[in-house]
Amino acid sequence: MEYWFWMFLFIFLFVIYLKISSLSDSVKHIHEEISRLRNEFAQQLPEHVSVSHQEKAESPEEAEPLSQATEFDVEAIWALVRSSSRDDIPIEKPNRVEEIATAYAEKAQQATLVEPDTASREALEAWDEAPQTSQEAEINSVPAEAESHPPVSDVWSKLDKALFSFRSPESFWKRIEQEFAARWMVWIGGVIMALGVIFLLKAGSERGLFGPTLRIGAAIVLSVLMVTGGELLRRSRFQLPLANARYIPAALSGAGIIGLFASMLAAKYLYDMFPMPILMLLLSLISLLAMVLSLWQGPFMAALGLLGAYTVPLFVSTGSGNVTGLLAYLFLVSVASIGLMSRVYRHWLWLGAMAGNYLWLFASLFIATDEHQLARSLFLLSTTYGFLAWPHLGWALKSKIRFRNNDWTSWPSALQDPLLTGLVAGGSLLALTLSENHSMLAWVTLVFSCISLLLIAKRSPSLDLFVPLAAILAISPFINAGSIFESDIVWVSLSSLGVLALFCGIYGSYQVIRPVYRKLWWALLSVLVPMYIVANTYYFCRESFDLAKVEYTLLTVCLAMYLAWNSFSDLHRRSSELLRTIYQIAAQLTLTFVLFICFSEVTLTLLLAGQLVLLVLWQRWRNVPLLHWILKLHAMLLLVRLSLNPYILEYSSPLSMGSVVIPWTLYGFGIPVLCLWLSSRWLVVQRGEHTANWLAANAVYLLALWINVELRHLLHGSYHLSLDFASLTDCALHGVTFGVMALAYGYRERLADSLQRIYRIAAQASAVLMLLMTLACLVVFNPIWSAQSVGSLPLLNMVTVAYAIPMLLLVVALRFWPAHWLDVRLKPYVIGAVALLGMVFITVTVRQLWHGDRLDNMVVFSGEQYSYSLVWMLTAIGMMYSAIHWPNYKVRRASLGLLALTIVKLFLWDMSGLEGLYRSVSFLGLGLCLVAIGWFYQKFVVMKEVSEQSQEESAADSTRSV
């Protein structure tokens, strides 16, 4: 028991420390209030005449009575200030300031005051009053001359200097000395007296000086005498000529109360004089006595009574696990503490009572967890109501503070305390729900508490933090989701969750349409809580019921939520863009979620595409200005699914309509492309918006992807992406795919409002990949020296796919690609790549015409040689014509180079084996062609340049002559 005695003593000393800290904070707060209010009321006070210290006191004999009068005046003003608690200052400060100013001015007119250098002892003590008789005598001793011409002093300067002159280091240590001598020693003396009673019991027990009954009786008598003496001193305090006389009765009575506690505990645990119920009754009565005495002797006795009352169950334990009895006793203690604080209120007392209440509730959760559920629920609800009601909200639970700011450090106690109570009660409720394994009473308590918090938040807008607290409590059962849907409580859980989802959704939406504070939180409550409950209920319920029934129920509920939130989005289209955004996102997410749950594969893809068209049509029908990034997110989801699914999933089941079999790519890609295109046509956009064009660009991208998938299936026999790159077919198809993607991403970048950099990077990366695949087709898988089958059909073969299509894609990129996409220094290399691919395509195509699908044999026919020369010459002529028609000297020079290469080939290879008439005819024909080309070049190039030069010279001459 020594351990508990010393613990009790430590708690007692800690309470004393809190009291001293509270007094110091009160003095500091009053100083700040007076400094602020002095500037507000300075203009309303009359002008005062400054009188120097030397003129006020001509001699020491005259100064002494005047100084005493000054002390009386300051004491009177100080008593007015400290008569109201710290919490009352913000409420009644105008009236209090007027009372202070009036009282001080009246006293200043009766006597000439001398300002002290440091605050007197009486001025620093808020709870003591100076003797009335001596003060009246001193006031009456003031000469009549002083009354006829009283100097009126500065009220605020006098009050400030008298009250807070201890700010200097010298005054601070003086105040510490006074506090220690006049106040702290009183409390230390009381503690020592209580220890004397305890040590008396201990010494008598160890030495056997007298019997147990006499020991306990002597201790009880001494304790009762101390309590009685303290009360008698309190009643006679006005006859005690002592500073801090008010603390002496409380210290003496407190020592007696501690002695009584120790006597009762020693009687039971040392001598076993009575049973546990009697001990509990006696300790409760002693705590009640301390609370009653606190009505006259101050908050220290209240703290002592509360501490004793809440620690009684620690000393009284029957081991029966009677939680109902424990909570009934604690309920009475909490009610008594709330009633006591209506007379003796201190904030630290209120915090202590609340801490004792909820700590015992938390401890009771570990005692007989399967029983006493009703007692715990009733105790939690009733005591939470009491601590919310007193001292700030009132029995109607309505805060007097209308609104709050965002800086929580500046919130008053009237706002912080209810929020703290709600937070602590919410944590207790969560622990109660989890410990009782979601029983019916736990569910009822949870539902009732959530509804109550939302109603309080509606009545008091400053307590809007109760809205997210209620939302957290509503979804908290899923922390232990495994026990929610057990077979014996599954329907109770479903019903409770349904009530929570419906109330949060309906009541939150109802508050949004009303002129309430923080509409955003109510809107989030109305969408997030139902969505979270529905989603988690599906995932944890699908194993307890038939999956088909669960999915149908989920589909029905989500469709209802989708329609409701679309309607709310329609209601708020003119009031708040943020609220419209919240409800639109919630509606689309809900519908997307249920589609992903209930459908799969191609059906899901088609439904997502239909959802996009439905959203656009709803906007057009209801004239709702949708947020376009919602459409973009939905389109991106559809594109990602169609871009990845052919490579991940196997959609091998075609659609059969009688004797007609339709492959899944025809409607799996065709319908989404059509939906994207229709959405871009039907979307109502404002000027400057590019959402419709962005959707059209996505349709183009999806169309390119569709063509690539079909081409892969046609030539490669599979829809899946082959990453082995073991053939010309793989590299050619991937090269074409990356090229088309590069153009599609580039087109999307030109029409995008945001993410332009991402699209540009994607386009450049796709172009680089296309060039790498094309380079592999040229070097590694070139059909001339590798065993590759290119197909037997002219032009419709892999040669066209590998070389012609990449060449055309590069030409399109050079024509439409903006300058900031491609460095100017790289452009000649791209043109060279186009020329190289063109020559390779022409040459390999000619070889394919002569050799069929295999081009790797080393045989070259003589007709094949002439075919190469003829095609190269025609190509050079065509390039020259185009360069002349559309002036481009680079192309013209390239055509001359190709023509020169063709002539060299003709002379060195083609005509070297000819003899006789063939050689003659060949040379004549080649010469005629070269002459015609030369004439053509002279007429359309050289003569044109000469004509232009002549015109320039004539123009220059005419300019000089003028």
PDB file of N, CA and C in Angstrom, residues 461-539:
ATOM      1  N   PRO A 461     -22.502  25.329 -37.013  1.00  0.00           N
ATOM      2  CA  PRO A 461     -21.561  25.283 -38.144  1.00  0.00           C
ATOM      3  C   PRO A 461     -20.093  25.309 -37.714  1.00  0.00           C
ATOM      4  N   SER A 462     -19.791  25.868 -36.536  1.00  0.00           N
ATOM      5  CA  SER A 462     -18.397  25.892 -36.096  1.00  0.00           C
ATOM      6  C   SER A 462     -17.884  24.506 -35.740  1.00  0.00           C
ATOM      7  N   LEU A 463     -18.793  23.555 -35.516  1.00  0.00           N
ATOM      8  CA  LEU A 463     -18.395  22.176 -35.202  1.00  0.00           C
ATOM      9  C   LEU A 463     -18.463  21.291 -36.444  1.00  0.00           C
ATOM     10  N   ASP A 464     -18.129  21.876 -37.599  1.00  0.00           N
ATOM     11  CA  ASP A 464     -18.219  21.107 -38.844  1.00  0.00           C
ATOM     12  C   ASP A 464     -17.197  19.985 -38.917  1.00  0.00           C
ATOM     13  N   LEU A 465     -16.221  19.966 -38.019  1.00  0.00           N
ATOM     14  CA  LEU A 465     -15.286  18.836 -37.997  1.00  0.00           C
ATOM     15  C   LEU A 465     -15.962  17.538 -37.579  1.00  0.00           C
ATOM     16  N   PHE A 466     -17.150  17.632 -37.030  1.00  0.00           N
ATOM     17  CA  PHE A 466     -17.909  16.418 -36.721  1.00  0.00           C
ATOM     18  C   PHE A 466     -18.328  15.683 -37.990  1.00  0.00           C
ATOM     19  N   VAL A 467     -18.381  16.382 -39.128  1.00  0.00           N
ATOM     20  CA  VAL A 467     -18.779  15.730 -40.389  1.00  0.00           C
ATOM     21  C   VAL A 467     -17.740  14.694 -40.812  1.00  0.00           C
ATOM     22  N   PRO A 468     -16.443  15.054 -40.942  1.00  0.00           N
ATOM     23  CA  PRO A 468     -15.476  13.986 -41.265  1.00  0.00           C
ATOM     24  C   PRO A 468     -15.348  12.950 -40.154  1.00  0.00           C
ATOM     25  N   LEU A 469     -15.564  13.353 -38.899  1.00  0.00           N
ATOM     26  CA  LEU A 469     -15.519  12.369 -37.812  1.00  0.00           C
ATOM     27  C   LEU A 469     -16.635  11.338 -37.975  1.00  0.00           C
ATOM     28  N   ALA A 470     -17.832  11.799 -38.323  1.00  0.00           N
ATOM     29  CA  ALA A 470     -18.937  10.864 -38.553  1.00  0.00           C
ATOM     30  C   ALA A 470     -18.668   9.969 -39.752  1.00  0.00           C
ATOM     31  N   ALA A 471     -18.035  10.519 -40.799  1.00  0.00           N
ATOM     32  CA  ALA A 471     -17.708   9.696 -41.964  1.00  0.00           C
ATOM     33  C   ALA A 471     -16.704   8.603 -41.612  1.00  0.00           C
ATOM     34  N   ILE A 472     -15.708   8.947 -40.815  1.00  0.00           N
ATOM     35  CA  ILE A 472     -14.713   7.949 -40.411  1.00  0.00           C
ATOM     36  C   ILE A 472     -15.356   6.866 -39.558  1.00  0.00           C
ATOM     37  N   LEU A 473     -16.233   7.261 -38.657  1.00  0.00           N
ATOM     38  CA  LEU A 473     -16.906   6.272 -37.817  1.00  0.00           C
ATOM     39  C   LEU A 473     -17.819   5.377 -38.655  1.00  0.00           C
ATOM     40  N   ALA A 474     -18.432   5.942 -39.704  1.00  0.00           N
ATOM     41  CA  ALA A 474     -19.349   5.149 -40.523  1.00  0.00           C
ATOM     42  C   ALA A 474     -18.623   4.040 -41.287  1.00  0.00           C
ATOM     43  N   ILE A 475     -17.400   4.309 -41.696  1.00  0.00           N
ATOM     44  CA  ILE A 475     -16.647   3.289 -42.453  1.00  0.00           C
ATOM     45  C   ILE A 475     -15.691   2.499 -41.570  1.00  0.00           C
ATOM     46  N   SER A 476     -15.632   2.827 -40.280  1.00  0.00           N
ATOM     47  CA  SER A 476     -14.687   2.151 -39.380  1.00  0.00           C
ATOM     48  C   SER A 476     -14.957   0.661 -39.185  1.00  0.00           C
ATOM     49  N   PRO A 477     -16.191   0.150 -39.284  1.00  0.00           N
ATOM     50  CA  PRO A 477     -16.372  -1.299 -39.092  1.00  0.00           C
ATOM     51  C   PRO A 477     -15.565  -2.164 -40.043  1.00  0.00           C
ATOM     52  N   PHE A 478     -15.173  -1.628 -41.189  1.00  0.00           N
ATOM     53  CA  PHE A 478     -14.415  -2.442 -42.141  1.00  0.00           C
ATOM     54  C   PHE A 478     -12.968  -2.649 -41.703  1.00  0.00           C
ATOM     55  N   ILE A 479     -12.572  -2.043 -40.581  1.00  0.00           N
ATOM     56  CA  ILE A 479     -11.245  -2.340 -40.041  1.00  0.00           C
ATOM     57  C   ILE A 479     -11.153  -3.822 -39.684  1.00  0.00           C
ATOM     58  N   ASN A 480     -12.231  -4.332 -39.121  1.00  0.00           N
ATOM     59  CA  ASN A 480     -12.305  -5.767 -38.804  1.00  0.00           C
ATOM     60  C   ASN A 480     -13.401  -6.388 -39.648  1.00  0.00           C
ATOM     61  N   ALA A 481     -13.201  -6.307 -40.969  1.00  0.00           N
ATOM     62  CA  ALA A 481     -14.267  -6.708 -41.891  1.00  0.00           C
ATOM     63  C   ALA A 481     -14.560  -8.200 -41.848  1.00  0.00           C
ATOM     64  N   GLY A 482     -13.623  -8.990 -41.359  1.00  0.00           N
ATOM     65  CA  GLY A 482     -13.852 -10.427 -41.357  1.00  0.00           C
ATOM     66  C   GLY A 482     -14.986 -10.858 -40.458  1.00  0.00           C
ATOM     67  N   SER A 483     -15.247 -10.093 -39.398  1.00  0.00           N
ATOM     68  CA  SER A 483     -16.309 -10.465 -38.456  1.00  0.00           C
ATOM     69  C   SER A 483     -17.628  -9.772 -38.746  1.00  0.00           C
ATOM     70  N   ILE A 484     -17.666  -8.878 -39.744  1.00  0.00           N
ATOM     71  CA  ILE A 484     -18.920  -8.159 -40.015  1.00  0.00           C
ATOM     72  C   ILE A 484     -19.957  -9.088 -40.630  1.00  0.00           C
ATOM     73  N   PHE A 485     -19.517  -9.910 -41.564  1.00  0.00           N
ATOM     74  CA  PHE A 485     -20.463 -10.693 -42.354  1.00  0.00           C
ATOM     75  C   PHE A 485     -20.438 -12.166 -41.968  1.00  0.00           C
ATOM     76  N   GLU A 486     -20.277 -12.423 -40.698  1.00  0.00           N
ATOM     77  CA  GLU A 486     -20.459 -13.794 -40.230  1.00  0.00           C
ATOM     78  C   GLU A 486     -21.933 -14.188 -40.308  1.00  0.00           C
ATOM     79  N   SER A 487     -22.180 -15.444 -40.376  1.00  0.00           N
ATOM     80  CA  SER A 487     -23.533 -15.926 -40.681  1.00  0.00           C
ATOM     81  C   SER A 487     -24.565 -15.477 -39.657  1.00  0.00           C
ATOM     82  N   ASP A 488     -24.176 -15.324 -38.376  1.00  0.00           N
ATOM     83  CA  ASP A 488     -25.165 -14.994 -37.356  1.00  0.00           C
ATOM     84  C   ASP A 488     -25.481 -13.507 -37.300  1.00  0.00           C
ATOM     85  N   ILE A 489     -24.621 -12.636 -37.830  1.00  0.00           N
ATOM     86  CA  ILE A 489     -24.874 -11.196 -37.745  1.00  0.00           C
ATOM     87  C   ILE A 489     -24.845 -10.528 -39.121  1.00  0.00           C
ATOM     88  N   VAL A 490     -24.853 -11.311 -40.204  1.00  0.00           N
ATOM     89  CA  VAL A 490     -24.674 -10.714 -41.515  1.00  0.00           C
ATOM     90  C   VAL A 490     -25.810  -9.767 -41.866  1.00  0.00           C
ATOM     91  N   TRP A 491     -27.047 -10.136 -41.523  1.00  0.00           N
ATOM     92  CA  TRP A 491     -28.170  -9.274 -41.881  1.00  0.00           C
ATOM     93  C   TRP A 491     -28.213  -8.016 -41.004  1.00  0.00           C
ATOM     94  N   VAL A 492     -27.799  -8.137 -39.759  1.00  0.00           N
ATOM     95  CA  VAL A 492     -27.701  -6.948 -38.909  1.00  0.00           C
ATOM     96  C   VAL A 492     -26.658  -5.988 -39.466  1.00  0.00           C
ATOM     97  N   SER A 493     -25.528  -6.534 -39.896  1.00  0.00           N
ATOM     98  CA  SER A 493     -24.465  -5.691 -40.461  1.00  0.00           C
ATOM     99  C   SER A 493     -24.915  -5.030 -41.754  1.00  0.00           C
ATOM    100  N   LEU A 494     -25.562  -5.806 -42.624  1.00  0.00           N
ATOM    101  CA  LEU A 494     -26.029  -5.233 -43.883  1.00  0.00           C
ATOM    102  C   LEU A 494     -27.061  -4.134 -43.646  1.00  0.00           C
ATOM    103  N   SER A 495     -27.974  -4.363 -42.713  1.00  0.00           N
ATOM    104  CA  SER A 495     -28.991  -3.350 -42.423  1.00  0.00           C
ATOM    105  C   SER A 495     -28.354  -2.083 -41.862  1.00  0.00           C
ATOM    106  N   SER A 496     -27.417  -2.242 -40.938  1.00  0.00           N
ATOM    107  CA  SER A 496     -26.777  -1.073 -40.328  1.00  0.00           C
ATOM    108  C   SER A 496     -25.953  -0.300 -41.349  1.00  0.00           C
ATOM    109  N   LEU A 497     -25.197  -1.017 -42.170  1.00  0.00           N
ATOM    110  CA  LEU A 497     -24.415  -0.340 -43.201  1.00  0.00           C
ATOM    111  C   LEU A 497     -25.319   0.355 -44.210  1.00  0.00           C
ATOM    112  N   GLY A 498     -26.454  -0.266 -44.532  1.00  0.00           N
ATOM    113  CA  GLY A 498     -27.393   0.374 -45.442  1.00  0.00           C
ATOM    114  C   GLY A 498     -27.968   1.651 -44.868  1.00  0.00           C
ATOM    115  N   VAL A 499     -28.301   1.633 -43.565  1.00  0.00           N
ATOM    116  CA  VAL A 499     -28.815   2.841 -42.923  1.00  0.00           C
ATOM    117  C   VAL A 499     -27.755   3.944 -42.932  1.00  0.00           C
ATOM    118  N   LEU A 500     -26.524   3.586 -42.608  1.00  0.00           N
ATOM    119  CA  LEU A 500     -25.452   4.589 -42.609  1.00  0.00           C
ATOM    120  C   LEU A 500     -25.236   5.177 -44.001  1.00  0.00           C
ATOM    121  N   ALA A 501     -25.197   4.316 -45.018  1.00  0.00           N
ATOM    122  CA  ALA A 501     -24.985   4.811 -46.379  1.00  0.00           C
ATOM    123  C   ALA A 501     -26.144   5.704 -46.831  1.00  0.00           C
ATOM    124  N   LEU A 502     -27.367   5.284 -46.549  1.00  0.00           N
ATOM    125  CA  LEU A 502     -28.520   6.077 -46.958  1.00  0.00           C
ATOM    126  C   LEU A 502     -28.573   7.410 -46.229  1.00  0.00           C
ATOM    127  N   PHE A 503     -28.333   7.396 -44.918  1.00  0.00           N
ATOM    128  CA  PHE A 503     -28.427   8.645 -44.165  1.00  0.00           C
ATOM    129  C   PHE A 503     -27.321   9.611 -44.580  1.00  0.00           C
ATOM    130  N   CYS A 504     -26.092   9.101 -44.700  1.00  0.00           N
ATOM    131  CA  CYS A 504     -25.004   9.987 -45.111  1.00  0.00           C
ATOM    132  C   CYS A 504     -25.238  10.535 -46.517  1.00  0.00           C
ATOM    133  N   GLY A 505     -25.700   9.693 -47.432  1.00  0.00           N
ATOM    134  CA  GLY A 505     -25.942  10.154 -48.786  1.00  0.00           C
ATOM    135  C   GLY A 505     -27.083  11.150 -48.883  1.00  0.00           C
ATOM    136  N   ILE A 506     -28.233  10.802 -48.261  1.00  0.00           N
ATOM    137  CA  ILE A 506     -29.417  11.661 -48.385  1.00  0.00           C
ATOM    138  C   ILE A 506     -29.257  12.933 -47.561  1.00  0.00           C
ATOM    139  N   TYR A 507     -28.833  12.800 -46.299  1.00  0.00           N
ATOM    140  CA  TYR A 507     -28.732  13.985 -45.448  1.00  0.00           C
ATOM    141  C   TYR A 507     -27.608  14.904 -45.921  1.00  0.00           C
ATOM    142  N   GLY A 508     -26.479  14.318 -46.360  1.00  0.00           N
ATOM    143  CA  GLY A 508     -25.409  15.151 -46.889  1.00  0.00           C
ATOM    144  C   GLY A 508     -25.832  15.897 -48.141  1.00  0.00           C
ATOM    145  N   SER A 509     -26.531  15.232 -49.044  1.00  0.00           N
ATOM    146  CA  SER A 509     -27.017  15.904 -50.257  1.00  0.00           C
ATOM    147  C   SER A 509     -28.058  16.966 -49.922  1.00  0.00           C
ATOM    148  N   TYR A 510     -28.894  16.685 -48.911  1.00  0.00           N
ATOM    149  CA  TYR A 510     -29.888  17.675 -48.494  1.00  0.00           C
ATOM    150  C   TYR A 510     -29.222  18.929 -47.930  1.00  0.00           C
ATOM    151  N   GLN A 511     -28.141  18.756 -47.177  1.00  0.00           N
ATOM    152  CA  GLN A 511     -27.443  19.916 -46.632  1.00  0.00           C
ATOM    153  C   GLN A 511     -26.742  20.713 -47.726  1.00  0.00           C
ATOM    154  N   VAL A 512     -26.334  20.050 -48.785  1.00  0.00           N
ATOM    155  CA  VAL A 512     -25.633  20.759 -49.850  1.00  0.00           C
ATOM    156  C   VAL A 512     -26.557  21.752 -50.547  1.00  0.00           C
ATOM    157  N   ILE A 513     -27.818  21.404 -50.701  1.00  0.00           N
ATOM    158  CA  ILE A 513     -28.744  22.303 -51.393  1.00  0.00           C
ATOM    159  C   ILE A 513     -29.256  23.399 -50.486  1.00  0.00           C
ATOM    160  N   ARG A 514     -28.863  23.394 -49.215  1.00  0.00           N
ATOM    161  CA  ARG A 514     -29.267  24.422 -48.276  1.00  0.00           C
ATOM    162  C   ARG A 514     -28.110  25.387 -48.048  1.00  0.00           C
ATOM    163  N   PRO A 515     -28.416  26.599 -47.554  1.00  0.00           N
ATOM    164  CA  PRO A 515     -27.332  27.563 -47.294  1.00  0.00           C
ATOM    165  C   PRO A 515     -26.591  27.235 -46.001  1.00  0.00           C
ATOM    166  N   VAL A 516     -25.706  26.244 -46.066  1.00  0.00           N
ATOM    167  CA  VAL A 516     -24.981  25.798 -44.888  1.00  0.00           C
ATOM    168  C   VAL A 516     -23.498  26.133 -45.061  1.00  0.00           C
ATOM    169  N   TYR A 517     -22.793  26.021 -43.952  1.00  0.00           N
ATOM    170  CA  TYR A 517     -21.345  26.287 -43.910  1.00  0.00           C
ATOM    171  C   TYR A 517     -20.597  25.029 -44.326  1.00  0.00           C
ATOM    172  N   ARG A 518     -19.522  25.197 -45.078  1.00  0.00           N
ATOM    173  CA  ARG A 518     -18.680  24.090 -45.535  1.00  0.00           C
ATOM    174  C   ARG A 518     -19.478  23.082 -46.366  1.00  0.00           C
ATOM    175  N   LYS A 519     -20.025  23.514 -47.466  1.00  0.00           N
ATOM    176  CA  LYS A 519     -20.777  22.600 -48.326  1.00  0.00           C
ATOM    177  C   LYS A 519     -19.904  21.489 -48.882  1.00  0.00           C
ATOM    178  N   LEU A 520     -18.623  21.794 -49.039  1.00  0.00           N
ATOM    179  CA  LEU A 520     -17.722  20.793 -49.606  1.00  0.00           C
ATOM    180  C   LEU A 520     -17.697  19.534 -48.751  1.00  0.00           C
ATOM    181  N   TRP A 521     -17.655  19.693 -47.436  1.00  0.00           N
ATOM    182  CA  TRP A 521     -17.581  18.519 -46.564  1.00  0.00           C
ATOM    183  C   TRP A 521     -18.863  17.712 -46.609  1.00  0.00           C
ATOM    184  N   TRP A 522     -19.976  18.386 -46.688  1.00  0.00           N
ATOM    185  CA  TRP A 522     -21.250  17.658 -46.795  1.00  0.00           C
ATOM    186  C   TRP A 522     -21.335  16.919 -48.134  1.00  0.00           C
ATOM    187  N   ALA A 523     -20.834  17.550 -49.199  1.00  0.00           N
ATOM    188  CA  ALA A 523     -20.850  16.873 -50.504  1.00  0.00           C
ATOM    189  C   ALA A 523     -19.953  15.642 -50.498  1.00  0.00           C
ATOM    190  N   LEU A 524     -18.763  15.773 -49.924  1.00  0.00           N
ATOM    191  CA  LEU A 524     -17.863  14.613 -49.844  1.00  0.00           C
ATOM    192  C   LEU A 524     -18.466  13.514 -48.975  1.00  0.00           C
ATOM    193  N   LEU A 525     -19.134  13.909 -47.897  1.00  0.00           N
ATOM    194  CA  LEU A 525     -19.806  12.905 -47.060  1.00  0.00           C
ATOM    195  C   LEU A 525     -20.857  12.146 -47.857  1.00  0.00           C
ATOM    196  N   SER A 526     -21.631  12.859 -48.671  1.00  0.00           N
ATOM    197  CA  SER A 526     -22.742  12.230 -49.386  1.00  0.00           C
ATOM    198  C   SER A 526     -22.288  11.291 -50.496  1.00  0.00           C
ATOM    199  N   VAL A 527     -21.028  11.402 -50.948  1.00  0.00           N
ATOM    200  CA  VAL A 527     -20.569  10.530 -52.036  1.00  0.00           C
ATOM    201  C   VAL A 527     -19.553   9.492 -51.572  1.00  0.00           C
ATOM    202  N   LEU A 528     -18.626   9.892 -50.705  1.00  0.00           N
ATOM    203  CA  LEU A 528     -17.545   8.976 -50.334  1.00  0.00           C
ATOM    204  C   LEU A 528     -18.021   7.846 -49.437  1.00  0.00           C
ATOM    205  N   VAL A 529     -18.848   8.173 -48.446  1.00  0.00           N
ATOM    206  CA  VAL A 529     -19.298   7.123 -47.523  1.00  0.00           C
ATOM    207  C   VAL A 529     -20.139   6.066 -48.239  1.00  0.00           C
ATOM    208  N   PRO A 530     -21.165   6.429 -49.029  1.00  0.00           N
ATOM    209  CA  PRO A 530     -21.890   5.374 -49.752  1.00  0.00           C
ATOM    210  C   PRO A 530     -21.019   4.580 -50.716  1.00  0.00           C
ATOM    211  N   MET A 531     -20.127   5.244 -51.436  1.00  0.00           N
ATOM    212  CA  MET A 531     -19.261   4.511 -52.364  1.00  0.00           C
ATOM    213  C   MET A 531     -18.359   3.527 -51.627  1.00  0.00           C
ATOM    214  N   TYR A 532     -17.769   3.958 -50.527  1.00  0.00           N
ATOM    215  CA  TYR A 532     -16.876   3.081 -49.772  1.00  0.00           C
ATOM    216  C   TYR A 532     -17.639   1.900 -49.198  1.00  0.00           C
ATOM    217  N   ILE A 533     -18.807   2.160 -48.656  1.00  0.00           N
ATOM    218  CA  ILE A 533     -19.595   1.070 -48.061  1.00  0.00           C
ATOM    219  C   ILE A 533     -20.042   0.075 -49.123  1.00  0.00           C
ATOM    220  N   VAL A 534     -20.506   0.559 -50.262  1.00  0.00           N
ATOM    221  CA  VAL A 534     -20.992  -0.333 -51.314  1.00  0.00           C
ATOM    222  C   VAL A 534     -19.847  -1.186 -51.862  1.00  0.00           C
ATOM    223  N   ALA A 535     -18.704  -0.564 -52.140  1.00  0.00           N
ATOM    224  CA  ALA A 535     -17.577  -1.311 -52.701  1.00  0.00           C
ATOM    225  C   ALA A 535     -17.070  -2.376 -51.730  1.00  0.00           C
ATOM    226  N   ASN A 536     -16.880  -2.018 -50.468  1.00  0.00           N
ATOM    227  CA  ASN A 536     -16.365  -2.982 -49.504  1.00  0.00           C
ATOM    228  C   ASN A 536     -17.391  -4.054 -49.164  1.00  0.00           C
ATOM    229  N   THR A 537     -18.657  -3.687 -49.158  1.00  0.00           N
ATOM    230  CA  THR A 537     -19.695  -4.691 -48.902  1.00  0.00           C
ATOM    231  C   THR A 537     -19.697  -5.758 -49.993  1.00  0.00           C
ATOM    232  N   TYR A 538     -19.506  -5.328 -51.244  1.00  0.00           N
ATOM    233  CA  TYR A 538     -19.448  -6.319 -52.326  1.00  0.00           C
ATOM    234  C   TYR A 538     -18.270  -7.278 -52.136  1.00  0.00           C
ATOM    235  N   TYR A 539     -17.092  -6.731 -51.876  1.00  0.00           N
ATOM    236  CA  TYR A 539     -15.897  -7.575 -51.802  1.00  0.00           C
ATOM    237  C   TYR A 539     -15.937  -8.539 -50.619  1.00  0.00           C
TER     238      TYR A 539
END
